[in-house]
PDB file of C-alpha atoms in Angstrom:
ATOM      1  CA  MET A   1    -203.091-124.199 -48.966  1.00  0.00           C
ATOM      2  CA  LEU A   2    -204.817-123.502 -52.772  1.00  0.00           C
ATOM      3  CA  ASP A   3    -208.690-121.816 -52.123  1.00  0.00           C
ATOM      4  CA  LEU A   4    -210.748-123.312 -55.201  1.00  0.00           C
ATOM      5  CA  ASN A   5    -213.859-120.702 -55.673  1.00  0.00           C
ATOM      6  CA  MET A   6    -217.371-121.082 -57.409  1.00  0.00           C
ATOM      7  CA  SER A   7    -216.332-121.428 -60.318  1.00  0.00           C
ATOM      8  CA  GLN A   8    -213.540-123.418 -60.831  1.00  0.00           C
ATOM      9  CA  THR A   9    -215.976-127.012 -62.103  1.00  0.00           C
ATOM     10  CA  ILE A  10    -215.276-130.714 -61.177  1.00  0.00           C
ATOM     11  CA  LEU A  11    -216.503-132.694 -64.725  1.00  0.00           C
ATOM     12  CA  ILE A  12    -216.707-136.401 -63.380  1.00  0.00           C
ATOM     13  CA  VAL A  13    -217.380-138.313 -66.811  1.00  0.00           C
ATOM     14  CA  GLU A  14    -218.939-141.627 -65.469  1.00  0.00           C
ATOM     15  CA  ASP A  15    -221.313-143.197 -67.091  1.00  0.00           C
ATOM     16  CA  ASN A  16    -222.370-145.795 -63.654  1.00  0.00           C
ATOM     17  CA  ASP A  17    -224.996-144.520 -61.361  1.00  0.00           C
ATOM     18  CA  ASP A  18    -223.201-145.546 -57.945  1.00  0.00           C
ATOM     19  CA  ASP A  19    -219.803-144.499 -58.575  1.00  0.00           C
ATOM     20  CA  PHE A  20    -220.965-141.205 -59.647  1.00  0.00           C
ATOM     21  CA  GLU A  21    -222.808-141.037 -56.302  1.00  0.00           C
ATOM     22  CA  ALA A  22    -220.285-142.330 -54.629  1.00  0.00           C
ATOM     23  CA  THR A  23    -217.655-139.661 -55.956  1.00  0.00           C
ATOM     24  CA  GLU A  24    -220.064-136.717 -55.389  1.00  0.00           C
ATOM     25  CA  ARG A  25    -220.384-137.842 -51.762  1.00  0.00           C
ATOM     26  CA  ALA A  26    -217.694-138.197 -50.692  1.00  0.00           C
ATOM     27  CA  LEU A  27    -216.311-134.946 -52.152  1.00  0.00           C
ATOM     28  CA  PHE A  28    -219.016-133.353 -50.368  1.00  0.00           C
ATOM     29  CA  ARG A  29    -220.416-135.429 -46.885  1.00  0.00           C
ATOM     30  CA  LYS A  30    -216.523-135.737 -46.136  1.00  0.00           C
ATOM     31  CA  LYS A  31    -215.029-132.784 -46.924  1.00  0.00           C
ATOM     32  CA  ASN A  32    -217.560-129.361 -48.211  1.00  0.00           C
ATOM     33  CA  LEU A  33    -217.020-129.560 -51.008  1.00  0.00           C
ATOM     34  CA  SER A  34    -218.376-126.125 -52.453  1.00  0.00           C
ATOM     35  CA  ASN A  35    -216.817-126.512 -56.372  1.00  0.00           C
ATOM     36  CA  PRO A  36    -220.105-127.435 -58.829  1.00  0.00           C
ATOM     37  CA  ILE A  37    -219.887-130.935 -60.268  1.00  0.00           C
ATOM     38  CA  VAL A  38    -221.379-131.321 -64.057  1.00  0.00           C
ATOM     39  CA  ARG A  39    -221.783-135.115 -64.785  1.00  0.00           C
ATOM     40  CA  CYS A  40    -221.708-136.645 -68.035  1.00  0.00           C
ATOM     41  CA  ARG A  41    -222.511-140.068 -68.698  1.00  0.00           C
ATOM     42  CA  ASP A  42    -219.943-140.887 -71.970  1.00  0.00           C
ATOM     43  CA  GLY A  43    -217.422-139.343 -74.008  1.00  0.00           C
ATOM     44  CA  GLN A  44    -219.048-137.763 -76.400  1.00  0.00           C
ATOM     45  CA  ASP A  45    -221.424-136.102 -73.885  1.00  0.00           C
ATOM     46  CA  ALA A  46    -218.296-134.910 -72.195  1.00  0.00           C
ATOM     47  CA  LEU A  47    -216.004-133.508 -75.079  1.00  0.00           C
ATOM     48  CA  ASP A  48    -219.798-131.821 -76.405  1.00  0.00           C
ATOM     49  CA  TYR A  49    -219.723-130.192 -72.856  1.00  0.00           C
ATOM     50  CA  LEU A  50    -216.289-129.015 -73.400  1.00  0.00           C
ATOM     51  CA  ASN A  51    -216.169-127.220 -76.723  1.00  0.00           C
ATOM     52  CA  ARG A  52    -219.491-126.738 -75.535  1.00  0.00           C
ATOM     53  CA  ASP A  53    -221.136-127.865 -78.280  1.00  0.00           C
ATOM     54  CA  GLY A  54    -224.971-129.509 -78.698  1.00  0.00           C
ATOM     55  CA  GLN A  55    -227.268-128.468 -75.710  1.00  0.00           C
ATOM     56  CA  TYR A  56    -224.737-127.301 -74.487  1.00  0.00           C
ATOM     57  CA  ALA A  57    -223.520-123.874 -76.828  1.00  0.00           C
ATOM     58  CA  SER A  58    -225.180-121.553 -74.900  1.00  0.00           C
ATOM     59  CA  ARG A  59    -223.684-122.637 -71.263  1.00  0.00           C
ATOM     60  CA  ASP A  60    -221.999-119.278 -69.766  1.00  0.00           C
ATOM     61  CA  GLU A  61    -222.562-120.301 -66.556  1.00  0.00           C
ATOM     62  CA  HIS A  62    -219.121-121.527 -65.992  1.00  0.00           C
ATOM     63  CA  GLY A  63    -215.678-121.809 -67.329  1.00  0.00           C
ATOM     64  CA  PRO A  64    -213.988-125.328 -68.870  1.00  0.00           C
ATOM     65  CA  PRO A  65    -213.644-127.519 -65.421  1.00  0.00           C
ATOM     66  CA  SER A  66    -210.286-127.074 -62.785  1.00  0.00           C
ATOM     67  CA  LEU A  67    -210.444-130.635 -62.952  1.00  0.00           C
ATOM     68  CA  ILE A  68    -211.836-133.293 -65.235  1.00  0.00           C
ATOM     69  CA  LEU A  69    -212.254-137.219 -63.163  1.00  0.00           C
ATOM     70  CA  LEU A  70    -212.074-139.458 -66.546  1.00  0.00           C
ATOM     71  CA  ASP A  71    -214.191-143.432 -66.533  1.00  0.00           C
ATOM     72  CA  LEU A  72    -211.671-145.407 -69.128  1.00  0.00           C
ATOM     73  CA  ASN A  73    -214.895-147.965 -70.061  1.00  0.00           C
ATOM     74  CA  MET A  74    -217.317-146.311 -71.546  1.00  0.00           C
ATOM     75  CA  PRO A  75    -220.567-147.090 -73.914  1.00  0.00           C
ATOM     76  CA  GLY A  76    -219.001-145.525 -77.607  1.00  0.00           C
ATOM     77  CA  LEU A  77    -217.149-142.571 -77.250  1.00  0.00           C
ATOM     78  CA  ASP A  78    -214.911-144.326 -74.421  1.00  0.00           C
ATOM     79  CA  GLY A  79    -212.424-142.590 -71.692  1.00  0.00           C
ATOM     80  CA  ARG A  80    -209.203-143.405 -73.676  1.00  0.00           C
ATOM     81  CA  GLN A  81    -210.254-141.884 -77.493  1.00  0.00           C
ATOM     82  CA  VAL A  82    -212.256-138.357 -75.129  1.00  0.00           C
ATOM     83  CA  LEU A  83    -208.669-138.306 -72.365  1.00  0.00           C
ATOM     84  CA  LYS A  84    -206.731-138.080 -76.678  1.00  0.00           C
ATOM     85  CA  ARG A  85    -209.085-135.327 -77.479  1.00  0.00           C
ATOM     86  CA  ILE A  86    -208.214-133.227 -74.797  1.00  0.00           C
ATOM     87  CA  LYS A  87    -204.778-133.382 -74.337  1.00  0.00           C
ATOM     88  CA  GLN A  88    -204.374-132.781 -78.291  1.00  0.00           C
ATOM     89  CA  ASP A  89    -207.224-128.582 -77.740  1.00  0.00           C
ATOM     90  CA  ASP A  90    -204.809-126.702 -77.265  1.00  0.00           C
ATOM     91  CA  ALA A  91    -208.049-125.627 -75.825  1.00  0.00           C
ATOM     92  CA  LEU A  92    -208.402-127.055 -72.730  1.00  0.00           C
ATOM     93  CA  CYS A  93    -204.719-129.080 -72.701  1.00  0.00           C
ATOM     94  CA  LYS A  94    -204.147-126.861 -69.151  1.00  0.00           C
ATOM     95  CA  ILE A  95    -206.517-129.355 -68.161  1.00  0.00           C
ATOM     96  CA  PRO A  96    -205.688-132.187 -65.398  1.00  0.00           C
ATOM     97  CA  VAL A  97    -207.050-135.255 -66.246  1.00  0.00           C
ATOM     98  CA  VAL A  98    -207.675-138.360 -62.877  1.00  0.00           C
ATOM     99  CA  VAL A  99    -208.816-141.340 -64.995  1.00  0.00           C
ATOM    100  CA  MET A 100    -210.258-143.294 -62.635  1.00  0.00           C
ATOM    101  CA  THR A 101    -211.735-146.562 -63.260  1.00  0.00           C
ATOM    102  CA  THR A 102    -211.779-150.272 -62.880  1.00  0.00           C
ATOM    103  CA  SER A 103    -209.179-151.637 -65.450  1.00  0.00           C
ATOM    104  CA  THR A 104    -206.047-152.140 -63.619  1.00  0.00           C
ATOM    105  CA  ALA A 105    -204.335-153.618 -67.407  1.00  0.00           C
ATOM    106  CA  GLN A 106    -200.792-152.401 -68.324  1.00  0.00           C
ATOM    107  CA  GLU A 107    -202.010-151.261 -70.398  1.00  0.00           C
ATOM    108  CA  ASP A 108    -204.622-148.903 -70.225  1.00  0.00           C
ATOM    109  CA  ILE A 109    -201.905-147.447 -66.993  1.00  0.00           C
ATOM    110  CA  ASP A 110    -199.378-146.718 -69.568  1.00  0.00           C
ATOM    111  CA  ALA A 111    -201.017-145.807 -72.253  1.00  0.00           C
ATOM    112  CA  SER A 112    -203.368-143.634 -70.831  1.00  0.00           C
ATOM    113  CA  TYR A 113    -200.224-141.614 -69.454  1.00  0.00           C
ATOM    114  CA  ARG A 114    -198.941-141.866 -72.474  1.00  0.00           C
ATOM    115  CA  ALA A 115    -202.544-139.898 -74.183  1.00  0.00           C
ATOM    116  CA  GLY A 116    -201.657-137.501 -71.580  1.00  0.00           C
ATOM    117  CA  ALA A 117    -203.466-138.240 -67.218  1.00  0.00           C
ATOM    118  CA  ASN A 118    -202.251-136.274 -64.731  1.00  0.00           C
ATOM    119  CA  THR A 119    -203.314-139.527 -62.655  1.00  0.00           C
ATOM    120  CA  TYR A 120    -204.532-143.124 -62.449  1.00  0.00           C
ATOM    121  CA  VAL A 121    -206.337-144.344 -59.936  1.00  0.00           C
ATOM    122  CA  HIS A 122    -208.203-148.284 -60.015  1.00  0.00           C
ATOM    123  CA  LYS A 123    -211.672-147.261 -58.178  1.00  0.00           C
ATOM    124  CA  PRO A 124    -211.251-149.935 -55.252  1.00  0.00           C
ATOM    125  CA  ILE A 125    -213.948-152.281 -55.097  1.00  0.00           C
ATOM    126  CA  TYR A 126    -214.767-151.017 -51.324  1.00  0.00           C
ATOM    127  CA  TRP A 127    -216.937-148.372 -49.983  1.00  0.00           C
ATOM    128  CA  ASN A 128    -214.584-146.834 -47.910  1.00  0.00           C
ATOM    129  CA  ASP A 129    -211.351-147.535 -49.675  1.00  0.00           C
ATOM    130  CA  PHE A 130    -213.301-146.041 -52.202  1.00  0.00           C
ATOM    131  CA  VAL A 131    -214.236-142.772 -50.488  1.00  0.00           C
ATOM    132  CA  GLU A 132    -209.978-142.316 -48.993  1.00  0.00           C
ATOM    133  CA  ALA A 133    -209.238-142.703 -52.501  1.00  0.00           C
ATOM    134  CA  ILE A 134    -211.744-139.414 -53.498  1.00  0.00           C
ATOM    135  CA  LEU A 135    -210.530-138.379 -50.223  1.00  0.00           C
ATOM    136  CA  ARG A 136    -206.903-137.872 -51.377  1.00  0.00           C
ATOM    137  CA  LEU A 137    -207.052-137.039 -54.644  1.00  0.00           C
ATOM    138  CA  HIS A 138    -209.627-133.909 -53.527  1.00  0.00           C
ATOM    139  CA  ASP A 139    -206.257-133.169 -51.307  1.00  0.00           C
ATOM    140  CA  TYR A 140    -203.876-133.343 -53.393  1.00  0.00           C
ATOM    141  CA  TRP A 141    -204.850-131.360 -56.983  1.00  0.00           C
ATOM    142  CA  PHE A 142    -206.852-128.605 -53.971  1.00  0.00           C
ATOM    143  CA  GLN A 143    -205.018-128.828 -51.074  1.00  0.00           C
ATOM    144  CA  ILE A 144    -201.571-129.710 -52.784  1.00  0.00           C
ATOM    145  CA  ALA A 145    -201.638-128.681 -56.671  1.00  0.00           C
ATOM    146  CA  VAL A 146    -201.452-125.582 -57.883  1.00  0.00           C
ATOM    147  CA  LEU A 147    -204.141-125.835 -60.961  1.00  0.00           C
ATOM    148  CA  PRO A 148    -203.798-123.927 -63.764  1.00  0.00           C
ATOM    149  CA  LYS A 149    -206.566-121.194 -64.797  1.00  0.00           C
TER     150      LYS A 149
END
């Protein structure tokens, strides 16, 4: 079992407050996660965080995140564009990206994997199903998978 330490941040790129809060609650209440979680509400904010630009230019509390949970459908720079930029950047491309979206469109699934997504998850509508999906993601990425340093 991989034991993550406090320096391994989870970046959640999510514009929907309810979905973010549900994800955070599932991780903290059900798994007692001790890793820091950073939320970015849109694609540009996420890229600024990852590249230490804009308001994040002086951040030094954590290195890059160990895992990114990325929504596809956001205003402005959407998750599709963010995913492409992450996976084309030599400094960021090793970070696992889990696309979490309401989209079940096959073209979104195919495009996400072509762009380098590590996993594509359809967000369940019902709370219990949503929590179960988050817990399974946690178990896979933090207990089974070996993440890059």
